[in-house]
Structure formats: structure tokens, C-alpha cells
Coordinates of C-alpha atoms in Angstrom, one line a residue:
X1 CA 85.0 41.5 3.0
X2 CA 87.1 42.8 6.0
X3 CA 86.1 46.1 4.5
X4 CA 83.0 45.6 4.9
X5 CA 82.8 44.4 8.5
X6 CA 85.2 46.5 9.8
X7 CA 82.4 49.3 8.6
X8 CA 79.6 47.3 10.2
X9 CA 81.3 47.6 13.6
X10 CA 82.0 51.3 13.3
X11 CA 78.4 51.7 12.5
X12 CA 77.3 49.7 14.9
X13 CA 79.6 51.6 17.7
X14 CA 78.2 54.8 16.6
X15 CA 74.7 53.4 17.0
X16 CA 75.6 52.0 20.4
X17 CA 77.0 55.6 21.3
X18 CA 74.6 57.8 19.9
X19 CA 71.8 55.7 21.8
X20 CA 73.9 56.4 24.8
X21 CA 73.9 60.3 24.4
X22 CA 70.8 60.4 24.3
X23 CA 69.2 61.7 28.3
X24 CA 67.1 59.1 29.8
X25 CA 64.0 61.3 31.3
X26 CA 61.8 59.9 34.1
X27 CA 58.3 60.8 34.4
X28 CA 58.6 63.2 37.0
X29 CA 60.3 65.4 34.4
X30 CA 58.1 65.1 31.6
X31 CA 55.9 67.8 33.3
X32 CA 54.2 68.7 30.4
X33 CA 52.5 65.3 30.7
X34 CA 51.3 65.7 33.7
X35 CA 51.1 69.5 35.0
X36 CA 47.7 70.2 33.5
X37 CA 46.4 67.0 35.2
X38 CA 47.3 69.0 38.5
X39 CA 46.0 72.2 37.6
X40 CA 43.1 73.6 40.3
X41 CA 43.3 70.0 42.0
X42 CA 44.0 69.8 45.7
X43 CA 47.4 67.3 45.2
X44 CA 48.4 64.0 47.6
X45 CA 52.2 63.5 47.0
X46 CA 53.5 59.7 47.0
X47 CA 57.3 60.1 47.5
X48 CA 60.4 59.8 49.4
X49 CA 64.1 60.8 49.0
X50 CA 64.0 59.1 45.3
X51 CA 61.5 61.2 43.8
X52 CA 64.2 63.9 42.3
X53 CA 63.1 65.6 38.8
X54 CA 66.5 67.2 37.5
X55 CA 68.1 67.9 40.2
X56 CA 65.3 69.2 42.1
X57 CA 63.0 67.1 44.6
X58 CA 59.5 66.7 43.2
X59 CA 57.5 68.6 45.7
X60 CA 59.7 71.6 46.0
X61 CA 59.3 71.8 42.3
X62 CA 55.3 71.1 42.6
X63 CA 55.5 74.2 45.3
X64 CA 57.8 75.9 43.1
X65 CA 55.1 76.0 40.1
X66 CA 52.4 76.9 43.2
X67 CA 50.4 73.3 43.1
X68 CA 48.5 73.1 45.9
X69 CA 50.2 70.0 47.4
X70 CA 47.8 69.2 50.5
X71 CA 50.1 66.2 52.0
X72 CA 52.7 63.7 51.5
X73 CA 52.3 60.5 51.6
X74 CA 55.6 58.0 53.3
X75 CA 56.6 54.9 52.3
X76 CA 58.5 52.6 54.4
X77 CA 61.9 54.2 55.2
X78 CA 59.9 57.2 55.7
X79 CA 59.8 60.8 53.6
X80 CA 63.1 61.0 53.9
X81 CA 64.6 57.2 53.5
X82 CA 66.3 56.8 56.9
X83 CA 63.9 54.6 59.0
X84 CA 64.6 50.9 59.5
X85 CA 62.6 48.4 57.6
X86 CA 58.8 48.0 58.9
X87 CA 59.6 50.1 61.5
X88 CA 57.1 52.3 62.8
X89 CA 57.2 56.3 61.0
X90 CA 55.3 58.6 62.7
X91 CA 53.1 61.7 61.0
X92 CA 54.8 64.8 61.1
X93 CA 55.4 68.2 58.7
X94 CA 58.0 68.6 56.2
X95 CA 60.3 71.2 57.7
X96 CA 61.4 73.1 54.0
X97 CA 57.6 73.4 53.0
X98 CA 55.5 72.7 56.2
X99 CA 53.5 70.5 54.4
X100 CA 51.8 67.8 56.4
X101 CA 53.3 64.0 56.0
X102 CA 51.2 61.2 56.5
X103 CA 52.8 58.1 57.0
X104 CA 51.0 54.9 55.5
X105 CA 53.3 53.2 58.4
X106 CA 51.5 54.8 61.0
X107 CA 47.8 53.6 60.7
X108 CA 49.1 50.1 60.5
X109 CA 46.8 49.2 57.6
X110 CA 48.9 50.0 54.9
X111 CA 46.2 52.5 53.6
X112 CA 45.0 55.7 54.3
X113 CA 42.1 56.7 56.6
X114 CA 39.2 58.0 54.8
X115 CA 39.3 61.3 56.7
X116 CA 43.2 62.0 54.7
X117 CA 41.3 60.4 51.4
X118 CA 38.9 63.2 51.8
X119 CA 41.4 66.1 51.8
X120 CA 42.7 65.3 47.9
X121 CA 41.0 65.0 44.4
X122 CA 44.8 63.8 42.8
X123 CA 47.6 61.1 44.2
X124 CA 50.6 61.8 42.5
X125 CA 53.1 58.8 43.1
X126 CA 56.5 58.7 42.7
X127 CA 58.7 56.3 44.2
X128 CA 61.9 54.3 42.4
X129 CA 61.3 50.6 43.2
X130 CA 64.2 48.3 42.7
X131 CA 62.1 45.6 40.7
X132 CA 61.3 43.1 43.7
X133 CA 58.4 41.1 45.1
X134 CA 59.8 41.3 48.5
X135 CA 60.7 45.1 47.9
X136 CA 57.4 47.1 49.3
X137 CA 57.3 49.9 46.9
X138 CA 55.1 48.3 44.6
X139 CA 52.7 46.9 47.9
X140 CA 51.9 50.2 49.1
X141 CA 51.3 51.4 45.4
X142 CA 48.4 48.9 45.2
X143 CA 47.7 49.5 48.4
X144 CA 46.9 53.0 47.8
X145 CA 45.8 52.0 44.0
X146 CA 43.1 50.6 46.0
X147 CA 42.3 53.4 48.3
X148 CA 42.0 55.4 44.9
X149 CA 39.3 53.0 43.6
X150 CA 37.3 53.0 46.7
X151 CA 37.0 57.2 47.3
X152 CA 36.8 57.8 43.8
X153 CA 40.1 59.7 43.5
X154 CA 42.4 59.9 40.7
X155 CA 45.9 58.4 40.8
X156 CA 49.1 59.4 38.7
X157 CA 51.9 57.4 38.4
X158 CA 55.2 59.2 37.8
X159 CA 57.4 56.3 36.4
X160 CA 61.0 55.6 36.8
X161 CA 63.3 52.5 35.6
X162 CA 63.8 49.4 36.6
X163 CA 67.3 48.5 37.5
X164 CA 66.6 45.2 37.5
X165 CA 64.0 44.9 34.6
X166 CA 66.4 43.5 31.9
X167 CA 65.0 39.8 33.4
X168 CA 62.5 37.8 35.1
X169 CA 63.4 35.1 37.4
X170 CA 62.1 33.3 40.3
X171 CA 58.9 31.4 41.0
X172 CA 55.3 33.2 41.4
X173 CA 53.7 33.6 44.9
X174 CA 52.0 31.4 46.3
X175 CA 49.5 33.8 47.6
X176 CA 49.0 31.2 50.9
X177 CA 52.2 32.9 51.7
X178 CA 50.6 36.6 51.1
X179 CA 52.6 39.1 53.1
X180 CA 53.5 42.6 53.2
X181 CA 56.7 41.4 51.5
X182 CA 54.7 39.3 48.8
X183 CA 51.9 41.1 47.9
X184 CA 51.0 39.7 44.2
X185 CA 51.1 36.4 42.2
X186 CA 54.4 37.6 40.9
X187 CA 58.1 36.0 40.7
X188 CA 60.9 37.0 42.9
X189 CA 62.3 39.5 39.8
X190 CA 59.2 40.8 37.8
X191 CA 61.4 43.0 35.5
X192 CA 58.5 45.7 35.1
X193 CA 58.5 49.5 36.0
X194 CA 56.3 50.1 38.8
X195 CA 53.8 52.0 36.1
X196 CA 53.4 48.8 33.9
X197 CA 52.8 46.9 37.1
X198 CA 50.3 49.0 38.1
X199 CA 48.4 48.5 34.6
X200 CA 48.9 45.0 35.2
X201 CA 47.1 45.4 38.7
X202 CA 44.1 47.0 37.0
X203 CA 44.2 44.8 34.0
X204 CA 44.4 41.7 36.2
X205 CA 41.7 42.7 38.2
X206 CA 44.2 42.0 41.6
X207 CA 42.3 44.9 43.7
X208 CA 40.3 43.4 45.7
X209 CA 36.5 43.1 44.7
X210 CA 37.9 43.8 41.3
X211 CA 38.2 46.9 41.5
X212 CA 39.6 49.2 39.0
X213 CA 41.8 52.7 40.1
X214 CA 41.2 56.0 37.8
X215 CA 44.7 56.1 37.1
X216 CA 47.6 57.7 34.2
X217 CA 51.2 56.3 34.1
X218 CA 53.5 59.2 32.8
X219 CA 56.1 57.2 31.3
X220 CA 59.7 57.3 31.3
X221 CA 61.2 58.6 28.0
X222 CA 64.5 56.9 26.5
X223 CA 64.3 53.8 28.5
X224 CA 64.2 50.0 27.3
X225 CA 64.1 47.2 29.7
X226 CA 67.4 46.2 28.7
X227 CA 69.1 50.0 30.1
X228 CA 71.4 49.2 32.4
X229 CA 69.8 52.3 34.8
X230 CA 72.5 53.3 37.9
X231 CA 70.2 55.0 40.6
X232 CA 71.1 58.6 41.1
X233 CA 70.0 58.2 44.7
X234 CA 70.3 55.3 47.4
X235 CA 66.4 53.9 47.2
X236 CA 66.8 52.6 51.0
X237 CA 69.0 52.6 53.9
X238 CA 70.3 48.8 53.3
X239 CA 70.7 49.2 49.4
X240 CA 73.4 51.8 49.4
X241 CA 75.2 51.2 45.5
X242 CA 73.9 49.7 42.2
X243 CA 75.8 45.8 43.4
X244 CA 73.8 45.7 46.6
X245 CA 70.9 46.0 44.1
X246 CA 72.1 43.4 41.9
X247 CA 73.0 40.8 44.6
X248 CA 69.5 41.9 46.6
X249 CA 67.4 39.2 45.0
X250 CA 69.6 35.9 46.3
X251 CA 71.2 37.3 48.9
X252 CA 68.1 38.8 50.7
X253 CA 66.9 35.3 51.7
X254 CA 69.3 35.3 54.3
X255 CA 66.9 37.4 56.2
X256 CA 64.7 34.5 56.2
X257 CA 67.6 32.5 58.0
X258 CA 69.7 32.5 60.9
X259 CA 72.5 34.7 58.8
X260 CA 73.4 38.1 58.8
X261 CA 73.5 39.5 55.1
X262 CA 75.6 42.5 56.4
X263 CA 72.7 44.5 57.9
X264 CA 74.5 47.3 60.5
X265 CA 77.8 47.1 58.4
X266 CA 79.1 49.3 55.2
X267 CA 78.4 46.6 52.8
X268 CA 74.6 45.2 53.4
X269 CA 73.4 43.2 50.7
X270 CA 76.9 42.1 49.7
X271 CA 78.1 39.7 52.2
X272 CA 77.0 36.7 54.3
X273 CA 77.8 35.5 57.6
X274 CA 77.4 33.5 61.2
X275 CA 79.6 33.2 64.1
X276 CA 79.9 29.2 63.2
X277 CA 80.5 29.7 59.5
X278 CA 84.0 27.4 59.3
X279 CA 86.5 28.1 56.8
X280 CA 86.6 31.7 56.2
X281 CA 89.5 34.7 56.7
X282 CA 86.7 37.2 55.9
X283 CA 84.3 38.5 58.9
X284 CA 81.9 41.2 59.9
X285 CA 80.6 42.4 62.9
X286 CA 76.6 43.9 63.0
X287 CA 76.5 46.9 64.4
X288 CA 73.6 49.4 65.7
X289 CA 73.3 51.9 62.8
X290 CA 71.1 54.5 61.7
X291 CA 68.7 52.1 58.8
X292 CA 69.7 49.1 61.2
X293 CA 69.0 50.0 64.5
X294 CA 69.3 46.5 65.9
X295 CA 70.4 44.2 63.0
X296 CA 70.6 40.2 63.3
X297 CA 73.5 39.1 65.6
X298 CA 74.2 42.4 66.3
X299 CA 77.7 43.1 67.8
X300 CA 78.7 39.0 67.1
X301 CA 81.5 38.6 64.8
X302 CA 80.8 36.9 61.8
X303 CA 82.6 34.8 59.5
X304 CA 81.1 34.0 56.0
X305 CA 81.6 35.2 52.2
X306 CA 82.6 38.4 50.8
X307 CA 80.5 39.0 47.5
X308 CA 81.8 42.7 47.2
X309 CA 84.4 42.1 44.2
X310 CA 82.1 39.2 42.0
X311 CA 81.6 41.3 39.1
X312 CA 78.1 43.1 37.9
X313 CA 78.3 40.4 34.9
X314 CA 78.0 37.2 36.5
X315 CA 75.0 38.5 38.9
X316 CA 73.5 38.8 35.8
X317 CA 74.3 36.1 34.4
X318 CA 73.2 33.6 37.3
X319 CA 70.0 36.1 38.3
X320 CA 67.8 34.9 41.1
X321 CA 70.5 32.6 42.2
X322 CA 70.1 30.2 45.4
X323 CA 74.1 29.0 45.7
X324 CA 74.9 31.3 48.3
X325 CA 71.6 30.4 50.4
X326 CA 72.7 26.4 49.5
X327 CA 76.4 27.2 50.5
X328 CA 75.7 28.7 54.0
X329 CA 73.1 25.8 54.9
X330 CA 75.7 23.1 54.1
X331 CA 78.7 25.4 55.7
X332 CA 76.3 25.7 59.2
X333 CA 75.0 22.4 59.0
X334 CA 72.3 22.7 61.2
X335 CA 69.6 21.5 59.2
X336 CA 65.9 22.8 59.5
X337 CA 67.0 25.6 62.5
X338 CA 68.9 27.0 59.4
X339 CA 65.7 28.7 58.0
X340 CA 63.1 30.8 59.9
X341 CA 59.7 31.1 58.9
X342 CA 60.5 34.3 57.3
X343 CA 61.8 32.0 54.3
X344 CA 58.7 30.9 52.9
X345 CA 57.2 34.9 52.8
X346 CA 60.5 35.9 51.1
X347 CA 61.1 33.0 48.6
X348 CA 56.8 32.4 48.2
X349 CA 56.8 29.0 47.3
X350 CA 57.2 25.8 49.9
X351 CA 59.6 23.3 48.0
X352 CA 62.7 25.5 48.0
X353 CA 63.7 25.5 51.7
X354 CA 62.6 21.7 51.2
X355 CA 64.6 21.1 48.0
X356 CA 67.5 22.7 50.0
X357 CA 67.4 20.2 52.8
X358 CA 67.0 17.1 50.3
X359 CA 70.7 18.1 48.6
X360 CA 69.6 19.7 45.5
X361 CA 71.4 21.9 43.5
X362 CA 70.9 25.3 42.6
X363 CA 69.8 24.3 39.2
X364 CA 67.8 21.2 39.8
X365 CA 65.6 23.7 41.9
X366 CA 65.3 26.7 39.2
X367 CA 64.0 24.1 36.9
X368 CA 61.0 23.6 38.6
X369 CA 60.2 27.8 38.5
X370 CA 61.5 28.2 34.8
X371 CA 57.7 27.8 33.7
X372 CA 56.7 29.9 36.1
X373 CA 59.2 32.5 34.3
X374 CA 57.7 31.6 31.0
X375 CA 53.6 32.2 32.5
X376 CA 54.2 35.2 33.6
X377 CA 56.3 36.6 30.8
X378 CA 53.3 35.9 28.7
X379 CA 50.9 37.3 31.3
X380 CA 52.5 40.8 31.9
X381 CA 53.2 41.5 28.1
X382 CA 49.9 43.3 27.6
X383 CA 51.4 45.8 29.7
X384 CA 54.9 46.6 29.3
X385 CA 55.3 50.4 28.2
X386 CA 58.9 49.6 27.0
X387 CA 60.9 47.7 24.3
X388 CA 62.0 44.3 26.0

């Protein structure tokens, strides 16, 4: 008998390593899928600092193999990921390529004028999203989704993994609270690849009029929601290492409160503080950096809670988790100035800032989103590209 275990586990290492040899290609580098799409098309490129294909960035390589790559379309952060969040990115030209960029931050729509919809016959977009409602990758993919469908213009979507799509957790928007950081009845932590959510836009008909974008999602190859991706590059300013992405769901509610969550500091994402948080040896000062140009209580010293050493395994094990929100409300006790209104776009649902005031717990206040959870697991599986 101990035989015969003892060789079940040394198969089943050898499994687990031979899985792990093998290379994890995103769909920018599956070019064989996607090159002939491009082939006598005038191209629109959807992209930013992320959008590397092995070692290369995707529109040198597109120039490289002499596509004729029209314009490139920014994100927030800008072309190059160093602008502050919402802040305003002007047009300019790509410097290596001279390339025009257009930023979707400039018009203040979201969406591109039809004059640049006219210059294109092909959107290639490639972004890497982090697997957030509040994050706006996946906003200004249906934004332009829905550009597509209106001018008649084809759309490809170069997929890349999810870092946080080995779960779901959070409640759906409540679309009263619709906002350029909640842009879809989704939960907090949709665990989907931005190429099955944009199926699921199409097949949900969430375009508005119902309409439906010409569109091809070149899929990732190697890649199960439960891979454990590590970005190769820093997908925003603010979200500078794979823990800042992990804590990012809880502990970016603090930007709907009077807190600093380490915004103009080394660590953003991974700490919590206020100048009256009581009872701590651990503090931060905000300062003016280049991503946080003028970050919440800038240049006030803050005392609060250093999250930097609680271990990748226990964020995911307690997920979308509200303790730290619930431990700095009873910590200021200040009551309702604790929250702005910000808290409602961020969290999407009204009866967690009120759940928080009436005392409950963490848990007490998940149970009322766990079907929530269960709905929309059920909803999106008609569109997941990848083993669960």
C-alpha cells in the first residue's frame, strides 16, 4: 500500500511539473491566429505598456512585419502607463514609430470620434486587465466594442490572463450606481479574461441598443483559470507587484473613504492609513509622485496597517474581504464622514457602507452577495474560453 501511494505522489509531482514546463502563450503571440486577419487592413492598435509579445512590444512587432498600423489607441494611464488615474492624456505621436496616439481620455466620452473611426477597417486590442469591475480596462473595451458596432468595423481581441480569475466574489452592480468604475452588472471580482468578457458583452446583449461588435478573441494558449499568472509588466502606476494586485479588490475601497491606501508611497495597494488612526507603530506619509501627482492627505503622516508581509495564501483565501474597510471605520470612529460617496461607485451595491455602520461583520455582510456569486457564475459560463 505505501508502495503504491508513495508512486501516486511521484506521478502526480511529475504531472504537476510537467504542466509547469509547459510556456503559457498570450494571444498577442499566437500571430498565426491573427496576422492574416491584418493582412491589407489599415490597423487601430488598443494598447499600452502591457501589450509585450515575447519580449517585444506589440506595435513595434506589427511595424516590424510592415502592418500598416494607422493609430494607437490609450487607455487610462496613457500609451505608456505613467499618467495618474482619470487624469486627462493628451493626443500625441509615438516617438519610436511616429505613429499617431489617440487618447480615448482626451474626447471625454470614452469613445472615439467618428472622424478617427473612419481612418481604420481593424481594432486590434490588447490590454492586460487585472480582473476588476472598478478596474477600467474592461470599460473602455466595451466602450470601444461599441464604437466597432456602430461604424461597422471589426475588432480583435488579443487575450491575456487573469491574475485574479481563479474566483469570483463580490456582489453585482447595481447599475443605479453605473460609473466609469462600474460599467457592467458584474461582481467586484468577475474571474474572466477580458476576451470571455467581451463574448459575454455581445452574448448578453449589454451594448447599448443591443448591439452586437464584429469581433475575434485570439485566445491565450496554456492557461486555466486556476494559473496562478505573475504579470511580467506593472499594468498601472499604483499596482506596482503581483500582492498589490491581490490585496487591490478590499483594499481599494479606501478610495471611497477618508483613508489613504498608500497612494504617493512605495507600497500603494498594501497599506492603510489616517492621521487619527490610534494604536499603531506603523505610518506613511503621501507624497507627490509621478502616477500620484496629488494623492489623499498628501504630505500628512499617517498611522494605520501594514498589509505588506500577510502572505499571497490568505488573500486568497478571504478574497473580496471587507475587514480591513470594517477595521479602519471602527478604529476612526467617525461614523457616516468615514465614507465618501465614492463608496457606493466602488463597492456597487447600497447596504454595505450601511451594514458597516449597523456593526456587522465581515461575513454576516458576504452572505447577503454569496447568491449573487452563484447567478453570475451560472450566467458567464457560456463564455469562458478556459478550464475553470
Amino acid at each position: 500500500m505505501r508502495k503504491y501511494t508513495l508512486l501516486l505522489i511521484l506521478l502526480f509531482s511529475a504531472s504537476v511539473f510537467a504542466q509547469n514546463e509547459i510556456p503559457l502563450k498570450v494571444g498577442a503571440e499566437r500571430t498565426d491566429l491573427y496576422f492574416p486577419l491584418l493582412t491589407g487592413k489599415r490597423v487601430a492598435v488598443m494598447t499600452n505598456q502591457t501589450g509585450i509579445a515575447e519580449n517585444e512590444h506589440l506595435v513595434d512587432m506589427l511595424v516590424r512585419h510592415r502592418f500598416n498600423i494607422v493609430g494607437i489607441f490609450s487607455p487610462e494611464h496613457g500609451f505608456r502607463g505613467t499618467a495618474d488615474a482619470g487624469e486627462h492624456v493628451p493626443n500625441s505621436i509615438d516617438e519610436k514609430t511616429g505613429i499617431p496616439i489617440w487618447s480615448l481620455y482626451d474626447s471625454g466620452s470614452g469613445k472615439p470620434s467618428p472622424d478617427k473611426m473612419k481612418q481604420f477597417d481593424v481594432l486590434l486590442f490588447d490590454l492586460q486587465d487585472v480582473g476588476l469591475r472598478f478596474y477600467t480596462n474592461y470599460a473602455s473595451m466595451a466602450r470601444l466594442m461599441d464604437a466597432c458596432a456602430e461604424h461597422g468595423k471589426k475588432m480583435i481581441v488579443l487575450d491575456r490572463p487573469n491574475p485574479n480569475g481563479f474566483y469570483v466574489d463580490g456582489p453585482i452592480l447595481d447599475m443605479k450606481h453605473k460609473s466609469g468604475v462600474g460599467w457592467l452588472p458584474i461582481p467586484v471580482v468577475h474571474g474572466m479574461t477580458l476576451g470571455e468578457l467581451a463574448l459575454m458583452i455581445n452574448g448578453e446583449k449589454w451594448l447599448p441598443g443591443g448591439r452586437v461588435c464584429d469581433m475575434t478573441v485570439v485566445t491565450c494558449e496554456n492557461y486555466t483559470h486556476q494559473t496562478r499568472y505573475e504579470l511580467p509588466i506593472a499594468p498601472s502606476p499604483n499596482l506596482p507587484n503581483i500582492h498589490s494586485i491581490y490585496l487591490y479588490p478590499s483594499t481599494c475601497l479606501f478610495e471611497g473613504t477618508v483613508m489613504s491606501l498608500g497612494r504617493g508611497t512605495s507600497f500603494p495597494f498594501e497599506v492603510y492609513g489616517h492621521p487619527q488612526h490610534k494604536g499603531s507603530g506603523f505610518s506613511f506619509t503621501p507624497r507627490s509622485v509621478p502616477g500620484a501627482k496629488n494623492p489623499p492627505l498628501l504630505n500628512k503622516k499617517c498611522y494605520g496597517i501594514d498589509l505588506r508581509e500577510v502572505p499571497n495564501e490568505l488573500i486568497w483565501e478571504n478574497k473580496f474581504n471587507l475587514s480591513y474597510v470594517i477595521d479602519a471605520y471602527n478604529n476612526l470612529n467617525m461614523g457616516e464622514k468615514f465614507f465618501t460617496s465614492f463608496f457606493e461607485k466602488l463597492v456597487g451595491v447600497d447596504y454595505i457602507r450601511k451594514d458597516i455602520i449597523a456593526g456587522k461583520t465581515a461575513e454576516e455582510i458576504r452572505k447577503k452577495w454569496a447568491p449573487d456569486v452563484e447567478t453570475f457564475k451560472l450566467q458567464r459560463k457560456p463564455y469562458l474560453l478556459y478550464e475553470e
